[in-house]
Coordinates of C-alpha atoms in Angstrom, one line a residue:
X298 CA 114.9 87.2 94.2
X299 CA 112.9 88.8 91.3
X300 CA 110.3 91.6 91.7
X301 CA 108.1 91.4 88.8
X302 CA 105.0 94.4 87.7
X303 CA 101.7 93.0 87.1
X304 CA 100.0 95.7 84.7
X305 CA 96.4 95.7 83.7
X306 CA 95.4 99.5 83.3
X307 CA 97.0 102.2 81.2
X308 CA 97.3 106.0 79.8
X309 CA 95.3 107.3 82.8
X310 CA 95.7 111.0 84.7
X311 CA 96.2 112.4 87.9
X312 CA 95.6 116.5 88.5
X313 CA 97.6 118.0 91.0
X314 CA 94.9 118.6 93.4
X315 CA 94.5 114.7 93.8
X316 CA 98.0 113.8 94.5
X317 CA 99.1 116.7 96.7
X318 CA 95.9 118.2 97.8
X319 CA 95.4 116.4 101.0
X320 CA 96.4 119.0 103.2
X321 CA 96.2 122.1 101.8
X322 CA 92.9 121.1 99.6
X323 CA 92.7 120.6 96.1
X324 CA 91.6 124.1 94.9
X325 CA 95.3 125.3 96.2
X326 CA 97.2 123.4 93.1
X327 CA 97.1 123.9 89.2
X328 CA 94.4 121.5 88.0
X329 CA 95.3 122.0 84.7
X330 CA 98.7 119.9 86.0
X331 CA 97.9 116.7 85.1
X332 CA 100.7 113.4 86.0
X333 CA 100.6 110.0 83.9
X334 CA 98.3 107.5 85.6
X335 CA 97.9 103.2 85.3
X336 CA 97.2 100.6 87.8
X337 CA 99.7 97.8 88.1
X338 CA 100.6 95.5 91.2
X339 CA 103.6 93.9 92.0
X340 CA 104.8 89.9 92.5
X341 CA 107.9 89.3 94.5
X342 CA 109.2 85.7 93.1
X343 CA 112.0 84.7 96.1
X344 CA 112.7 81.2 94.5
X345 CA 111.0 79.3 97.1
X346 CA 108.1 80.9 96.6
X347 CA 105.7 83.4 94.9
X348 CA 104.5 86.4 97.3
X349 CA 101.7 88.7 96.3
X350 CA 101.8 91.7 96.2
X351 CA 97.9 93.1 96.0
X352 CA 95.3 91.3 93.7
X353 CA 93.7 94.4 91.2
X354 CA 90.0 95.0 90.0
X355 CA 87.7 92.0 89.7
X356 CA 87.4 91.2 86.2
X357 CA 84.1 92.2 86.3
X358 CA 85.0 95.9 86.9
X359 CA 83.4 98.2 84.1
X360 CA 86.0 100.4 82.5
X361 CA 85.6 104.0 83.4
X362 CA 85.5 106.9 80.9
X363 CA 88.0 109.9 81.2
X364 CA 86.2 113.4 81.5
X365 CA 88.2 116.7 81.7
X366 CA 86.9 117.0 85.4
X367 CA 87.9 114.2 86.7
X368 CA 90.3 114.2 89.4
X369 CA 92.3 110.7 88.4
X370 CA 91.0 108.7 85.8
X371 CA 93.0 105.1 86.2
X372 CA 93.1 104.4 82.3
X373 CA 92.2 102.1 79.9
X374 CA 91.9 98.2 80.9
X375 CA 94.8 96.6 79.2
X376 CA 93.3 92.9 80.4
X377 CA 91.9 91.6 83.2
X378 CA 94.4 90.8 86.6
X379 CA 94.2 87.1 86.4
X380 CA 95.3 87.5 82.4
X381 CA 98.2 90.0 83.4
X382 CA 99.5 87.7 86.2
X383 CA 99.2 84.4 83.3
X384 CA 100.6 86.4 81.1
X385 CA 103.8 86.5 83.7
X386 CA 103.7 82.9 83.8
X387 CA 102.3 82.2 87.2
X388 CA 99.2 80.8 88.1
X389 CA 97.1 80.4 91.1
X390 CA 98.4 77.0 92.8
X391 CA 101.6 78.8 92.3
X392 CA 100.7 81.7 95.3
X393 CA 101.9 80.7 98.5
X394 CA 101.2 84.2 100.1
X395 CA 99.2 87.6 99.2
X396 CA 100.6 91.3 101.0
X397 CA 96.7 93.0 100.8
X398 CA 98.3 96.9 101.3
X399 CA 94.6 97.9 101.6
X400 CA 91.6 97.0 101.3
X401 CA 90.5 99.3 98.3
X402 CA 88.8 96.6 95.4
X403 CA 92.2 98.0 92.8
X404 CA 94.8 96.1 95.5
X405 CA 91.8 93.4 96.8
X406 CA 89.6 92.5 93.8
X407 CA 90.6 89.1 93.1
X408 CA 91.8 87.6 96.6
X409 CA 88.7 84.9 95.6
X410 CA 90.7 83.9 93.0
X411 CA 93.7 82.4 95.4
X412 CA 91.9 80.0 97.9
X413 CA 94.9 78.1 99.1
X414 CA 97.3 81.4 99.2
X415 CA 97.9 82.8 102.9
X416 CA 96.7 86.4 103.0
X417 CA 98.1 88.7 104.7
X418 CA 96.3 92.0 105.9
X419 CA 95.9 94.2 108.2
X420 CA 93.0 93.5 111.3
X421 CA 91.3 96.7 110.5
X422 CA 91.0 95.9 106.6
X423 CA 90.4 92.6 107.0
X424 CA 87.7 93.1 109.3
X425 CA 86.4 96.6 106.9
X426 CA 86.4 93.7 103.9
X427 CA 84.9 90.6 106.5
X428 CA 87.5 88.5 105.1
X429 CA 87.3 85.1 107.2
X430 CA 88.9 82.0 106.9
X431 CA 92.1 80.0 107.6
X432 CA 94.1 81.1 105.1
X433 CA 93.0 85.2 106.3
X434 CA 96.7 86.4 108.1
X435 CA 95.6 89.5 110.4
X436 CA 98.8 90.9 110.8
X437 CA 100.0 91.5 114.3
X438 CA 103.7 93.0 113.4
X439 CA 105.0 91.6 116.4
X440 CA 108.5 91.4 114.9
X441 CA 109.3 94.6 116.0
X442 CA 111.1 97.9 114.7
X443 CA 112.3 97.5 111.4
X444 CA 114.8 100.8 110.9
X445 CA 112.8 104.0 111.9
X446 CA 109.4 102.5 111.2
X447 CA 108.1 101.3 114.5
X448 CA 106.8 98.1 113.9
X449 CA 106.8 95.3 110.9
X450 CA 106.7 91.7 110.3
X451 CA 108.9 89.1 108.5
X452 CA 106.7 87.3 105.7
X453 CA 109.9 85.5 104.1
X454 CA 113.5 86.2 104.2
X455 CA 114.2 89.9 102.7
X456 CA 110.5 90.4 103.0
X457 CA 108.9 92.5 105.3
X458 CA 105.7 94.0 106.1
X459 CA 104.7 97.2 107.7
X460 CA 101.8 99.2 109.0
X461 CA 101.3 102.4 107.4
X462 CA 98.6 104.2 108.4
X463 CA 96.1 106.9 107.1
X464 CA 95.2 106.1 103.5
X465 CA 93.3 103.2 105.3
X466 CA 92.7 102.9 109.0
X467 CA 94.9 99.6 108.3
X468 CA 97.3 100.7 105.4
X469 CA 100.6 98.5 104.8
X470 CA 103.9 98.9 102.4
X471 CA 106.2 96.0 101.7
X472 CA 109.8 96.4 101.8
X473 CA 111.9 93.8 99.9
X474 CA 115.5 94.1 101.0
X475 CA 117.8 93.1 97.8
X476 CA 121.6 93.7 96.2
X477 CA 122.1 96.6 98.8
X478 CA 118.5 98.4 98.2
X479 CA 115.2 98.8 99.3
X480 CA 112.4 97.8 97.3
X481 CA 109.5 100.0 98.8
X482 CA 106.1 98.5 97.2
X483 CA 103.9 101.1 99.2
X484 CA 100.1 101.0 97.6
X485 CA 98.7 104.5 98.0
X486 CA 100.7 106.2 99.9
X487 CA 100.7 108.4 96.8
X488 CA 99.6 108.6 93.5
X489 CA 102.5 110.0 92.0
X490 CA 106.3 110.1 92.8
X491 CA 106.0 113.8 92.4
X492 CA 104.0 114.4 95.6
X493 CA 106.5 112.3 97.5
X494 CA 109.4 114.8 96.1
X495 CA 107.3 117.4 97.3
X496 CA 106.4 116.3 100.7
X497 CA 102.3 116.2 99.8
X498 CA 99.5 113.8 100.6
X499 CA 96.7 113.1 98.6
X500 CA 93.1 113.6 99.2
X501 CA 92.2 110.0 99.5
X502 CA 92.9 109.5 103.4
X503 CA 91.1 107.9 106.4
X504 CA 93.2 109.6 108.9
X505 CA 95.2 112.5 107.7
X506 CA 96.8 112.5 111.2
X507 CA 98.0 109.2 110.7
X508 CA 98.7 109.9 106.8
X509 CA 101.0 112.7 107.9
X510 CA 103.5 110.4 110.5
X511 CA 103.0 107.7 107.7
X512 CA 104.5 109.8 105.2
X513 CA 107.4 111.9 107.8
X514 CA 108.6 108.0 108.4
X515 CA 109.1 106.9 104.5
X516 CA 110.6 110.2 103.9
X517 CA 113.1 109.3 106.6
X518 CA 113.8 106.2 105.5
X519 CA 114.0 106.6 101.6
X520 CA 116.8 110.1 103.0
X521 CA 118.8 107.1 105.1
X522 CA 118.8 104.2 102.6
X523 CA 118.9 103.8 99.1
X524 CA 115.2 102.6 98.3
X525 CA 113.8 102.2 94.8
X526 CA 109.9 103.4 95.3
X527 CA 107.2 101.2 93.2
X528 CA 103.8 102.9 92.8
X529 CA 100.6 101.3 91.7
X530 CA 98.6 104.3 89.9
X531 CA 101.7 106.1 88.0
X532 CA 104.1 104.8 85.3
X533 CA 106.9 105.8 87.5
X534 CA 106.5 102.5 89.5
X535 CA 107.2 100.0 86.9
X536 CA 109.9 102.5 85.3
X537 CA 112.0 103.0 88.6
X538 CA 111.6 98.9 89.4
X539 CA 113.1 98.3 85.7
X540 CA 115.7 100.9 85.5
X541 CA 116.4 100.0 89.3
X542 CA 116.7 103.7 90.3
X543 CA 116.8 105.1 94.0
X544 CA 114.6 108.1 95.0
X545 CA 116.5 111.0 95.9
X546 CA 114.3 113.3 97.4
X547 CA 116.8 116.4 97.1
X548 CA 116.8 115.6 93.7
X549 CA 113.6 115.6 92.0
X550 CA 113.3 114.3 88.5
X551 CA 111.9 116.4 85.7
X552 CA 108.1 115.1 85.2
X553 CA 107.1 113.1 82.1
X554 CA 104.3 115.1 80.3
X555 CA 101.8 112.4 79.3
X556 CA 102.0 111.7 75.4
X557 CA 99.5 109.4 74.5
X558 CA 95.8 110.2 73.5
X559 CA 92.8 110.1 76.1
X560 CA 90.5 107.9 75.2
X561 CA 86.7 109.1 75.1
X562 CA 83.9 106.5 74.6
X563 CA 79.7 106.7 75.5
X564 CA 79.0 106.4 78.8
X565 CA 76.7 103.3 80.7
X566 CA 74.5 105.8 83.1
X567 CA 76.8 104.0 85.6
X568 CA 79.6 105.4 88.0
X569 CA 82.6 103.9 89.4
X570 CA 84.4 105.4 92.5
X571 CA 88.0 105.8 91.4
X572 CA 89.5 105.3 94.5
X573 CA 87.9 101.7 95.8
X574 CA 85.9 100.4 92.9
X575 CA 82.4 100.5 94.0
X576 CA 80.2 101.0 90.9
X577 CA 76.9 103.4 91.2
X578 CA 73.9 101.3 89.3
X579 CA 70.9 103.6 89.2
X580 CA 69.3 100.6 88.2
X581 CA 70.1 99.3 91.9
X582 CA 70.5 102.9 93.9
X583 CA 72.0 102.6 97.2
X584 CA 69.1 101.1 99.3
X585 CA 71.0 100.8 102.4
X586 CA 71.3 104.9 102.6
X587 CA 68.1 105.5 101.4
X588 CA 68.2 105.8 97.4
X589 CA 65.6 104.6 95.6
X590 CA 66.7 101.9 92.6
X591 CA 66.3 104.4 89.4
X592 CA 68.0 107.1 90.6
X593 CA 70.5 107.9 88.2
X594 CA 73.9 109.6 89.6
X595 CA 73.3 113.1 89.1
X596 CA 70.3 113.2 91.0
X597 CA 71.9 112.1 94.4
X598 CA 72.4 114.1 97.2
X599 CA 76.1 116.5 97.3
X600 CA 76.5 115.0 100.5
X601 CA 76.2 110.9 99.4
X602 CA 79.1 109.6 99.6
X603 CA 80.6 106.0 98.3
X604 CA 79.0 103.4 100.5
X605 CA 82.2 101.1 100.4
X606 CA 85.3 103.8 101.2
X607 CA 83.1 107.1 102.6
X608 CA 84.6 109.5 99.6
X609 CA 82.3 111.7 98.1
X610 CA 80.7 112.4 94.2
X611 CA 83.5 113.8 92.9
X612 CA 85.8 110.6 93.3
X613 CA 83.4 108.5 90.6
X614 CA 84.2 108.7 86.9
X615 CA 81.7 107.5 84.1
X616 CA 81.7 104.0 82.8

């Protein structure tokens, strides 16, 4: 059993008020705090077959432009998803299953690109993404309890998947059991390990109600078994699957400071939401909610939000 990163973005940034703001609000934290940011996925290699974890941007995503006031800015494109995953040595025929975590376009964009792969998701993301076919999986977790977590379902031996609720209305992690640990490949239940450490959700929620028991139940598990956490927007997730170390939430790590160089280029006129990947075209507008095509971003209403996950102006970064 190998779990193997797929990376594909690189020397982004979180701020503080992102990654632990969802409670208390963002204007309660240091902005000027800023944690290392990327966007990687993960591929769980069993040796009878190749499990998905998440399929990144479409390779048509534009890449977004860092601005000092941007809440998380996911980085620099390092290549495309399908490259990354190539570049592992897999290819598509060789995907018997995909774990969607949510239905965000940075853990969905290239499902297309896996016709004969089962997928496995969540009814209410599925449904939120009208995903339909006979290879579409909506996941009943009828195998029941799996440790304190009240419900999951067995994809493969050792693998196990598990509703999570409150980033998404149908939010899942992935548990890989393996040598005495616990792989927890989790999606967004946050953005950083730091705001796990400190017991924080982020701002990026569908339910904060849900969010909240989400969280009180990892927390319990990672305090009763020795799980290794794997993010998809920090650093941290790739580092603590290759050094293979177990979160100890008593014991918080010091935080790497971020040491590389943002990257400033010109921007398109366009805007891409940084939490689900819908791009603003003021060529296009947003016809369905009544903007005219030609309206360029800063001339829509405070209260638009993004069409695709329901977050507002201040989650888009240039591109």
């Amino acid at each position: 059993m190998e779990i193997k990163a797929i990376k594909f973005y690189e020397k982004g940034f979180a701020t503080q008020g992102f990654v632990m703001g969802g409670e208390e609000g963002a204007d309660k934290f240091d902005n000027s705090i800023r944690y290392r940011s990327c966007l990687s996925n993960y591929l769980i290699d069993t040796g009878d077959e190749v499990i998905l974890v998440d399929t990144g941007m479409p390779k048509e995503a534009p890449e977004t432009i860092p601005d000092n006031d941007a809440m998380i800015y996911t980085g620099r494109i390092i290549k495309d998803y399908m490259s990354a995953l190539k570049d592992l040595g897999y290819e598509p025929k060789d995907i018997s299953k995909i774990l969607v975590t949510h239905k965000h376009e940075d853990h969905s964009g290239e499902l297309r690109s896996f016709p004969n792969a089962k997928i496995y998701i969540s009814p209410e993301d599925a449904d939120a993404l009208k995903l339909d076919g006979d290879n579409i999986i909506r996941v009943s977790y009828d195998d029941g309890p799996y440790y304190n977590f009240p419900a999951s379902k067995k994809i493969a031996e050792s693998v196990y998947f598990i509703p999570a609720k409150g980033h998404t209305l149908g939010n899942s992690i992935v548990i890989v059991e393996k040598d005495d640990k616990f792989y927890m490949i989790h999606g967004d239940i946050t953005y950083t390990d730091e705001a796990m450490y400190a017991n924080k959700l982020s701002v990026v929620y569908e339910d904060i109600h849900q969010a909240r028991e989400t969280m009180d139940l990892i927390r319990t598990f990672i305090k009763e078994h020795p799980t290794v956490y794997i993010s998809t927007h920090t650093p941290l997730g790739y580092e603590n699957l290759e050094n293979d170390s177990v979160m100890d939430l008593d014991n918080p790590p010091e935080t790497v400071a971020i040491d590389y160089e943002i990257v400033y280029k010109t921007a398109s006129g366009k805007y891409v939401c940084s939490i689900c990947g819908y791009v603003y075209d003021p060529a296009v507008g947003d016809p369905d909610h009544g903007i005219a095509p030609g309206t360029a971003f800063e001339d829509l209403p405070e209260d638009w939000h993004c069409p695709r996950c329901r977050q507002g102006k201040d989650k888009f970064n240039k591109a």
